[in-house]
Short mmCIF file of C-alpha atoms in Angstrom, two decimals:
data_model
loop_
_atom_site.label_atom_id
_atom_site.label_comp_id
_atom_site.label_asym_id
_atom_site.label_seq_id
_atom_site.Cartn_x
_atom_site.Cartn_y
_atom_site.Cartn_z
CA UNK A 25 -23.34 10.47 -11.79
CA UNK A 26 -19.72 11.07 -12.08
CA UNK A 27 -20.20 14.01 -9.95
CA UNK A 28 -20.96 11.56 -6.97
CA UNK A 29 -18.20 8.94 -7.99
CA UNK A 30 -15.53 11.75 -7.36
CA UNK A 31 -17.07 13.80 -4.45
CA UNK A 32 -17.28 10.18 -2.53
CA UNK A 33 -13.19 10.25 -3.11
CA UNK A 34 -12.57 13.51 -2.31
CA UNK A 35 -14.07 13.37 1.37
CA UNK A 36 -10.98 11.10 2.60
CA UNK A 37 -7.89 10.80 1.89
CA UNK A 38 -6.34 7.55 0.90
CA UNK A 39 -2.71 6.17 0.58
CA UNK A 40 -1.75 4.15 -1.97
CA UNK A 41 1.44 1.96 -2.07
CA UNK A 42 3.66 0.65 -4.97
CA UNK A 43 6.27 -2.12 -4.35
CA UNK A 44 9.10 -3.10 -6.89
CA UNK A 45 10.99 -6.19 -7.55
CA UNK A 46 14.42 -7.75 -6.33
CA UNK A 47 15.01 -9.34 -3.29
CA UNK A 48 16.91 -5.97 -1.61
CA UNK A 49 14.14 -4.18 -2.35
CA UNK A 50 11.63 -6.45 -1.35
CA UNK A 51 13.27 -6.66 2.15
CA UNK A 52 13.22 -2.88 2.62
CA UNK A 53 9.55 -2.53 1.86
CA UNK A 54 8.97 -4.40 5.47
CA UNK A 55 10.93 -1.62 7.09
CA UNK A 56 8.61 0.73 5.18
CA UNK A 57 5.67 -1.31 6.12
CA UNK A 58 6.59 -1.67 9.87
CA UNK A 59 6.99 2.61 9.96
CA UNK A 60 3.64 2.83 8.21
CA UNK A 61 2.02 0.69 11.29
CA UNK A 62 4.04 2.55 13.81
CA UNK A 63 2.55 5.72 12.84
CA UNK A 64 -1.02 4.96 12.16
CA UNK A 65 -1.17 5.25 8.20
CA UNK A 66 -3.43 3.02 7.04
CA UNK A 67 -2.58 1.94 3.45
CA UNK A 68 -6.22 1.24 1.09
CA UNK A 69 -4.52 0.34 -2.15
CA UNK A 70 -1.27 -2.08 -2.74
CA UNK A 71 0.02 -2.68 -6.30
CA UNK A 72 2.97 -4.50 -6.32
CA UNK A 73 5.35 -6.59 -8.80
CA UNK A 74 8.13 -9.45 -8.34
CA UNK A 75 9.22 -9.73 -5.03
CA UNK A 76 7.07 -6.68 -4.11
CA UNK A 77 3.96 -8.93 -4.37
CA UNK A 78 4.74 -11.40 -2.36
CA UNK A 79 5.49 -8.60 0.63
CA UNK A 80 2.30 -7.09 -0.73
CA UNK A 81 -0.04 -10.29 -0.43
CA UNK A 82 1.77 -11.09 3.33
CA UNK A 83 0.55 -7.55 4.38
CA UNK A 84 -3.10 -7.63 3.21
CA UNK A 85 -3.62 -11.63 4.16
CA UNK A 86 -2.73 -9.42 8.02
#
């Protein structure tokens, strides 16, 4: 059973992203956000705290 679980995760690869707190920092994860989109990488998985999550929800509501 677990066999299945992990082969299903090991066919693709997925990107995860983790965004911090403070206001600075918050700002620069749209600059990171914005090169992610230029270059095609689609992000699966956001985890986020602070000021992080509200960049976080803003990208996933689209």
């Amino acid at each position: 059973m677990l066999d299945n679980f992990f082969s299903a995760f090991k066919k693709k690869k997925r990107v995860g992203l983790a965004l911090g707190g403070g206001v600075a920092r918050g700002i620069a994860h749209i600059g990171v956000l914005k090169v992610f989109k230029k270059h095609k990488i689609p992000i699966h998985f956001i985890s986020a705290t602070s000021a992080g999550s509200i960049i976080g929800a803003l990208y996933a509501a689209g």
